[in-house]
């Protein structure tokens, strides 16, 4: 097997999924201790039964709460059913099982369980003057093939910010985004799970001190794509009141051959017939080919989870389908046409998104010099390559590889986020940001590459919002506090601005708020100009024409 083929296989097994997955970040920190005395075990009565959580200094946690019935057996690929009621008190002192997934990094078989539809609640202590707190519901990243809600510890947002934060597990890969004729299409069970979690929040938020009338959905990477989908899904109407999209806008894309020569273009949203056709083909390969689609589906439901959780199937069914009841239209088109829920939105990207992805393939598909850089541009953009090279000359960057990373960041993430921001801003307040700390800690523990710093790469803003086992400098801690304040203030009021903080301008065409540490680090920037977005618009009108 050649080095390039080995790298392609690594991409498909979880090192990163084409286009969007970083391995699900390890952001969990030490949680409440087990064996705590009864005084440290707060009790809440949910609509399905009582749960007993854990008390910490300034906040309470309730983990592993089922929000839907286990989607197993005959319920595999069906919309989530209500969770069964229970008698007595359910222990909510530890997370529930994670959904079936492959290792985020490296070899290994599947882990997790199909019985995984659990959520976790982190709530501040007390209620000031009986007021209800804003609720923030987090959809994790992981390319729709791995990750879990319990990886994200929102203590800063809860204990300091004063929000009730809910983190959610949802079905992944072939278990969440499969399609088949006997299913009537591709039902997007992943999104249906998230909607079920939001209905649980609506029914139970007040019991944890939250306000069911002030629910913010937020997510990063695949979680950001999820938020985008809910913004444009008619079935999500009334389930949330604000939205935060981090590094996963409706228009996120990636040109072909951007990372490896054998990879095609990445589009996270695909027409439903494509998924259904892939599902029928998968059934045949799995030995479930039958003359009747219903018989095929029964056979597939009889397979064990390990037979389905292969790298090929998990990656093949990691794209969200549109053209169904849940997503009638492609989300980016729905945004352009004004067909989305009228809620305020924060949306943004990191300054160096693609350095994370590109860095993982340089060892086998390097960009050692200007000639190699030019060849990569032609491979992805064809006849448009000279115009792109003129805007991004290798000489303007420390290395040709960093020049390519800048190109891919702009076409794949930053300019699509700005484009969607303009579409949103025609109807609702839309606040755009760019995370700019190029000294952010490498929280994922990725190997350092000489001459290729990760900078403000994809996902590197997460330790500034969630507690993580990394060391932040004093200025970085101040930035983290400011970001958490912006996020929670937005969840509370629909506007992130507050006294004593640099102000955001809503719905400015190409302006974003730079989020960086130190004096003057938080300031407006003309992101459209800095990232050559006019060039990408001129090439295709939809983010840069890539060769197929």
XYZ file of C-alpha atoms in Angstrom:
548
model
C 0.000 0.000 0.000
C 1.470 3.378 -0.972
C 1.907 6.141 1.578
C -0.849 8.178 -0.057
C -3.263 5.236 0.075
C -2.397 4.653 3.727
C -3.168 8.303 4.457
C -6.471 8.083 2.621
C -7.386 5.067 4.699
C -6.476 6.956 7.871
C -8.787 9.758 6.811
C -11.664 7.337 6.426
C -11.049 5.594 9.741
C -11.324 8.689 11.851
C -8.107 10.681 11.808
C -10.261 13.110 9.936
C -13.246 12.679 7.691
C -13.073 14.486 4.351
C -14.170 18.014 4.874
C -15.142 18.355 8.419
C -14.061 15.972 11.055
C -11.351 16.594 13.338
C -11.445 13.705 15.703
C -13.916 14.558 18.424
C -12.000 16.808 20.806
C -10.991 15.628 24.226
C -12.293 18.459 26.345
C -13.528 16.579 29.371
C -12.071 17.490 32.696
C -12.528 15.827 36.038
C -16.204 15.689 36.919
C -17.954 15.407 40.266
C -16.576 12.741 42.528
C -18.476 9.515 42.989
C -19.533 8.431 46.435
C -20.486 11.994 47.377
C -22.674 12.463 50.461
C -26.425 12.883 49.995
C -26.115 16.641 50.552
C -24.047 16.775 47.381
C -26.610 14.796 45.379
C -29.247 17.262 44.113
C -32.595 15.794 43.062
C -34.736 16.966 40.121
C -38.068 15.540 38.995
C -38.146 15.345 35.173
C -41.199 14.543 33.087
C -40.078 10.888 32.908
C -38.957 10.443 36.509
C -36.613 11.713 39.212
C -32.851 12.057 38.657
C -30.124 12.582 41.234
C -27.021 14.419 40.091
C -23.810 15.750 41.610
C -23.026 19.066 43.260
C -19.820 21.000 42.636
C -18.602 24.423 43.644
C -21.007 26.768 41.872
C -22.861 24.292 39.661
C -24.726 20.970 39.524
C -24.428 18.217 36.945
C -26.999 15.644 35.864
C -25.546 13.185 33.374
C -26.804 10.244 31.388
C -30.458 11.288 31.258
C -32.354 9.423 28.515
C -34.257 11.794 26.247
C -35.584 9.067 23.928
C -36.026 5.308 23.841
C -33.066 3.174 22.745
C -33.121 3.097 18.909
C -32.361 -0.610 18.717
C -33.910 -3.612 16.984
C -37.035 -2.563 15.122
C -36.357 1.061 16.135
C -33.009 1.186 14.276
C -33.246 4.070 11.743
C -36.698 5.047 12.995
C -37.516 8.470 14.456
C -36.786 8.519 18.198
C -39.570 7.305 20.454
C -40.254 8.826 23.904
C -38.129 7.466 26.713
C -39.914 5.104 29.079
C -40.920 6.465 32.462
C -39.121 5.094 35.483
C -40.036 4.728 39.109
C -37.821 5.688 41.985
C -34.754 7.884 41.502
C -32.403 7.412 38.556
C -28.708 7.974 39.202
C -27.513 10.848 36.988
C -23.988 10.929 38.332
C -22.183 9.625 35.240
C -22.587 9.958 31.460
C -24.575 7.414 29.507
C -23.107 5.294 26.744
C -21.715 7.089 23.727
C -23.199 6.310 20.336
C -21.510 3.668 18.181
C -18.387 5.115 16.606
C -14.897 4.292 15.439
C -11.754 5.528 17.204
C -11.148 9.208 16.658
C -7.450 8.637 16.021
C -5.621 5.467 15.136
C -6.684 1.869 14.516
C -9.292 -0.093 16.383
C -12.807 -1.392 16.200
C -16.088 0.299 17.040
C -17.032 1.366 20.531
C -20.180 2.691 22.126
C -23.742 1.457 21.992
C -26.866 1.945 19.935
C -28.578 2.614 23.273
C -27.015 6.061 23.465
C -29.692 8.761 23.359
C -28.620 10.503 26.550
C -28.018 14.115 27.467
C -26.213 15.916 30.263
C -27.340 19.031 32.134
C -24.988 21.470 33.878
C -26.831 24.105 35.896
C -25.605 26.952 38.109
C -26.362 26.815 41.796
C -29.469 28.658 42.861
C -31.754 31.013 41.022
C -31.280 34.763 41.573
C -34.615 36.203 42.710
C -36.329 33.171 41.213
C -35.382 34.206 37.663
C -35.008 31.511 35.054
C -31.700 31.221 33.299
C -30.949 31.023 29.573
C -30.564 27.499 28.219
C -27.780 26.528 25.813
C -28.001 23.192 23.965
C -24.683 21.938 22.525
C -24.405 19.634 19.514
C -20.902 18.174 19.396
C -18.605 17.941 16.398
C -16.896 14.864 15.013
C -17.890 14.793 11.348
C -21.128 12.919 12.191
C -19.035 9.795 12.811
C -17.739 10.200 16.355
C -17.967 12.345 19.453
C -20.272 12.622 22.452
C -21.865 15.243 24.646
C -19.895 14.306 27.763
C -16.603 15.241 26.075
C -17.541 18.892 26.610
C -17.513 20.268 30.150
C -19.375 23.606 30.197
C -18.500 24.701 33.701
C -17.336 28.166 32.612
C -20.583 28.806 30.755
C -22.669 27.581 33.696
C -20.887 28.510 36.923
C -19.442 31.816 35.699
C -21.800 32.689 32.884
C -25.012 31.602 34.564
C -26.489 29.457 31.772
C -28.082 26.036 31.984
C -26.087 23.989 29.449
C -27.284 20.745 27.876
C -24.901 18.522 25.889
C -26.419 15.848 23.662
C -25.540 12.463 22.183
C -27.063 11.698 18.783
C -26.852 8.783 16.346
C -23.736 8.799 14.162
C -22.662 7.565 10.746
C -24.642 4.694 9.273
C -26.877 4.619 12.361
C -27.908 8.252 11.981
C -27.696 9.219 8.302
C -28.603 6.018 6.456
C -31.151 5.947 3.631
C -33.058 3.117 1.979
C -36.179 2.722 -0.184
C -37.997 0.921 2.651
C -37.399 3.932 4.898
C -39.154 6.141 2.359
C -35.898 7.960 1.754
C -33.161 9.172 4.088
C -34.877 10.320 7.291
C -31.813 12.004 8.876
C -32.226 10.277 12.241
C -29.277 12.313 13.513
C -31.290 15.522 13.216
C -34.454 13.833 14.496
C -32.537 12.861 17.639
C -31.436 16.447 18.134
C -35.010 17.666 17.734
C -36.142 15.113 20.321
C -33.501 16.481 22.695
C -34.811 20.005 22.097
C -38.348 18.849 22.882
C -36.991 17.320 26.099
C -35.419 20.682 26.914
C -38.695 22.486 26.288
C -40.460 20.117 28.691
C -37.787 20.041 31.406
C -35.660 23.202 31.300
C -37.627 24.957 34.041
C -37.049 22.015 36.396
C -33.303 22.766 36.271
C -33.754 26.540 36.620
C -33.746 27.216 32.870
C -36.096 29.265 30.733
C -37.752 27.165 28.000
C -38.504 30.420 26.179
C -34.796 31.270 25.833
C -33.119 28.252 24.254
C -29.935 28.686 22.205
C -28.668 25.892 19.986
C -24.925 25.973 19.406
C -22.367 23.635 17.925
C -18.997 23.400 16.194
C -17.991 21.575 13.004
C -20.631 18.854 12.506
C -22.449 20.487 15.403
C -22.421 23.782 13.508
C -23.809 22.021 10.444
C -26.517 20.619 12.700
C -27.458 24.097 13.881
C -27.563 25.237 10.258
C -29.907 22.361 9.439
C -32.264 23.286 12.277
C -32.298 26.886 11.139
C -33.740 25.736 7.813
C -35.842 22.749 8.955
C -39.577 23.467 9.204
C -39.798 20.702 11.815
C -37.505 22.652 14.174
C -39.857 25.635 14.395
C -40.313 26.826 17.967
C -37.666 24.535 19.442
C -35.033 27.275 19.884
C -34.781 31.058 19.978
C -31.138 31.816 19.117
C -28.412 29.985 17.231
C -24.599 29.917 17.288
C -22.790 28.311 14.335
C -19.085 27.606 14.873
C -16.939 26.440 11.929
C -19.783 24.700 10.142
C -21.916 27.116 8.125
C -24.618 26.008 5.704
C -22.232 26.783 2.812
C -19.211 24.911 4.165
C -17.463 22.989 1.400
C -14.076 21.685 0.331
C -12.672 21.464 -3.203
C -11.577 18.135 -4.686
C -8.045 16.900 -4.122
C -7.540 19.535 -1.452
C -5.968 17.098 0.987
C -5.198 13.933 -0.960
C -5.265 13.165 -4.680
C -8.004 10.554 -4.348
C -10.526 12.639 -2.427
C -13.416 14.316 -4.222
C -15.145 17.545 -3.317
C -16.835 17.623 0.065
C -20.408 18.837 0.457
C -21.991 18.113 3.844
C -25.571 18.240 2.506
C -26.512 15.884 -0.333
C -29.713 15.094 -2.273
C -31.784 12.352 -0.666
C -31.754 10.025 -3.735
C -27.963 9.786 -3.517
C -28.172 8.490 0.067
C -31.006 6.086 -0.763
C -29.048 4.638 -3.677
C -26.010 4.184 -1.441
C -28.185 2.451 1.156
C -29.568 -0.051 -1.350
C -26.041 -0.783 -2.592
C -24.815 -1.250 0.986
C -27.608 -3.738 1.663
C -26.465 -5.865 -1.257
C -22.833 -5.794 -0.125
C -23.878 -6.824 3.384
C -25.699 -9.863 2.072
C -29.149 -8.360 2.571
C -30.099 -8.002 -1.080
C -33.736 -9.042 -1.461
C -36.457 -8.651 -4.057
C -38.531 -6.536 -1.669
C -37.085 -3.408 0.020
C -38.960 -4.211 3.246
C -37.212 -7.571 3.433
C -33.848 -5.867 2.887
C -34.535 -3.501 5.743
C -35.570 -6.345 8.049
C -32.323 -8.113 7.217
C -30.292 -4.973 7.900
C -32.003 -4.502 11.245
C -31.020 -8.043 12.132
C -27.299 -7.324 11.727
C -25.240 -6.567 14.806
C -23.868 -3.057 15.224
C -20.304 -4.173 14.550
C -21.242 -5.375 11.074
C -22.487 -1.876 10.233
C -19.853 0.211 12.027
C -17.167 -0.262 9.396
C -14.963 2.628 8.251
C -16.536 2.523 4.790
C -20.153 2.616 5.971
C -19.616 5.118 8.787
C -17.917 7.532 6.384
C -20.253 6.909 3.450
C -23.258 7.777 5.600
C -21.806 10.874 7.252
C -23.631 13.386 5.029
C -26.991 15.004 5.784
C -29.708 14.446 3.177
C -32.069 17.125 1.913
C -35.195 16.891 -0.224
C -37.116 15.135 2.551
C -39.703 16.244 5.117
C -37.037 17.337 7.555
C -34.921 19.367 5.111
C -37.026 20.184 2.045
C -34.282 22.331 0.500
C -30.513 22.408 0.492
C -29.729 24.547 3.561
C -27.463 27.084 1.852
C -30.101 27.672 -0.807
C -32.782 27.990 1.862
C -30.702 30.692 3.535
C -30.226 32.600 0.289
C -33.979 32.479 -0.345
C -34.821 33.611 3.194
C -36.438 30.313 4.183
C -35.173 29.935 7.734
C -36.351 30.577 11.282
C -36.215 34.215 12.309
C -33.862 34.011 15.280
C -30.671 35.968 16.034
C -27.483 34.176 14.994
C -23.793 34.250 15.894
C -21.668 32.686 13.191
C -17.963 32.436 12.600
C -14.802 30.501 11.867
C -11.221 30.257 13.013
C -8.546 32.142 11.138
C -6.554 29.049 10.149
C -9.259 26.370 9.910
C -7.628 24.169 7.290
C -4.187 24.002 8.844
C -5.522 21.242 11.053
C -6.660 19.088 8.132
C -3.823 19.867 5.751
C -1.217 19.274 8.437
C -2.363 15.681 8.808
C -1.583 14.841 5.176
C 1.621 16.785 4.474
C 3.829 13.809 5.304
C 2.415 11.840 2.362
C 1.224 14.631 0.078
C 3.682 17.463 0.740
C 3.849 20.992 -0.629
C 7.610 21.505 -0.524
C 7.975 24.353 -3.020
C 6.190 26.832 -5.219
C 5.899 24.372 -8.088
C 4.094 21.848 -5.897
C 1.843 24.613 -4.585
C 0.903 25.626 -8.122
C 0.196 22.003 -9.028
C -2.124 21.644 -6.039
C -4.058 24.751 -7.094
C -4.521 23.368 -10.600
C -5.603 19.999 -9.210
C -8.384 21.590 -7.166
C -9.353 24.671 -9.185
C -8.346 23.990 -12.771
C -8.265 27.051 -15.015
C -9.013 29.358 -12.073
C -5.666 28.487 -10.479
C -3.692 31.473 -11.898
C -6.161 33.980 -10.444
C -6.019 32.235 -7.089
C -2.227 32.123 -7.098
C -2.126 35.840 -7.884
C -4.208 36.540 -4.780
C -2.277 34.054 -2.633
C 1.339 34.154 -3.876
C 3.547 31.660 -2.089
C 6.025 34.468 -1.433
C 3.459 36.204 0.796
C 3.398 33.256 3.202
C 6.106 31.664 5.323
C 5.894 28.422 3.298
C 3.993 27.181 0.246
C 2.091 24.755 2.513
C 0.822 27.633 4.630
C -0.206 29.449 1.450
C -2.288 26.429 0.449
C -3.805 26.270 3.924
C -4.866 29.918 3.583
C -6.522 29.206 0.218
C -8.419 26.220 1.579
C -9.436 28.027 4.764
C -10.937 30.898 2.818
C -12.802 28.882 0.192
C -14.008 26.194 2.594
C -14.854 28.019 5.804
C -14.358 31.763 6.192
C -15.963 33.082 3.012
C -18.879 30.628 3.204
C -19.530 31.808 6.771
C -19.504 35.441 5.652
C -21.778 34.638 2.723
C -24.279 32.933 5.005
C -23.962 35.801 7.443
C -25.079 38.219 4.744
C -28.050 36.008 3.895
C -29.048 35.804 7.535
C -28.455 39.496 8.115
C -31.100 40.480 5.571
C -33.729 39.162 7.975
C -32.304 38.769 11.502
C -29.452 40.139 13.639
C -26.349 38.204 12.540
C -23.109 38.645 14.483
C -19.955 37.341 12.781
C -16.670 36.454 14.472
C -13.217 35.153 13.593
C -11.224 33.336 16.265
C -7.722 34.743 15.874
C -5.498 33.367 18.639
C -2.650 31.869 16.625
C -0.985 30.766 19.873
C -4.019 28.754 20.988
C -3.022 25.513 22.715
C -2.873 22.350 20.656
C -5.544 20.748 22.835
C -5.946 17.728 20.536
C -2.286 16.753 20.980
C -1.602 16.730 17.246
C 2.044 16.188 16.262
C 4.011 19.351 15.683
C 5.123 19.826 12.083
C 8.328 21.818 11.489
C 7.527 25.038 9.652
C 3.787 24.445 9.840
C 2.243 25.884 13.014
C -1.433 25.085 13.556
C -2.226 28.664 14.538
C -5.949 29.277 15.068
C -6.941 25.957 13.511
C -10.285 24.194 13.268
C -11.709 23.603 16.742
C -8.967 25.484 18.568
C -11.502 27.909 20.076
C -13.223 25.130 22.031
C -11.005 25.272 25.181
C -11.961 28.957 25.434
C -15.628 28.005 25.902
C -15.399 24.601 27.602
C -13.174 23.472 30.436
C -10.247 21.488 29.080
C -6.968 20.067 30.423
C -4.850 22.779 28.797
C -2.934 25.720 30.182
C -4.050 29.170 29.048
C -1.928 32.253 29.606
C -3.340 35.212 31.489
C -4.393 37.038 28.297
C -5.866 33.805 26.927
C -7.887 33.291 30.116
C -9.187 36.833 29.776
C -10.194 36.063 26.183
C -11.919 32.863 27.321
C -13.887 34.791 29.938
C -14.884 37.396 27.366
C -15.962 34.787 24.835
C -18.032 32.933 27.425
C -19.635 36.229 28.417
C -20.468 37.026 24.783
C -21.976 33.576 24.219
C -24.070 33.592 27.406
C -25.179 37.217 27.010
C -26.354 36.331 23.511
C -28.222 33.334 24.920
C -29.812 35.604 27.517
C -30.800 38.560 25.313
C -30.212 37.729 21.643
C -27.416 40.317 21.559
C -23.837 39.538 22.661
C -22.991 43.163 23.451
C -22.723 44.352 27.015
C -21.137 47.120 29.103
C -17.349 47.290 29.113
C -16.824 44.910 26.201
C -15.794 45.627 22.599
C -18.959 45.791 20.542
C -20.155 43.595 17.699
C -21.897 45.074 14.711
C -24.840 42.999 13.563
C -25.292 42.140 9.907
C -22.325 44.111 8.520
C -21.580 42.761 5.004
C -17.982 41.648 5.523
C -17.106 42.742 9.057
C -16.333 40.222 11.772
C -15.217 40.582 15.356
C -11.663 39.345 15.788
C -11.341 37.281 18.973
C -7.699 37.335 20.082
C -5.937 37.815 23.422
C -4.206 40.945 24.613
C -4.894 44.673 24.247
C -6.782 45.387 21.045
C -7.176 41.686 20.307
C -10.945 41.973 20.226
C -11.756 44.372 17.415
C -13.701 44.576 14.149
C -11.863 43.364 11.035
C -12.785 43.422 7.356
C -12.727 39.651 7.040
C -14.156 39.743 3.537
C -11.179 41.708 2.267
C -8.560 39.866 4.308
C -9.761 36.479 3.051
C -10.276 37.500 -0.614
C -13.972 36.658 -0.529
C -14.716 38.826 -3.570
C -12.404 36.560 -5.574
C -14.245 33.429 -4.518
C -17.595 35.024 -5.270
C -16.416 36.042 -8.730
C -15.159 32.553 -9.540
C -18.447 30.785 -8.979
C -20.949 32.845 -7.046
C -20.968 30.043 -4.502
C -17.542 29.936 -3.020
C -14.985 29.230 -5.702
C -15.377 26.942 -8.693
C -13.528 23.709 -8.122
C -12.776 21.149 -10.772
C -14.817 17.964 -10.312
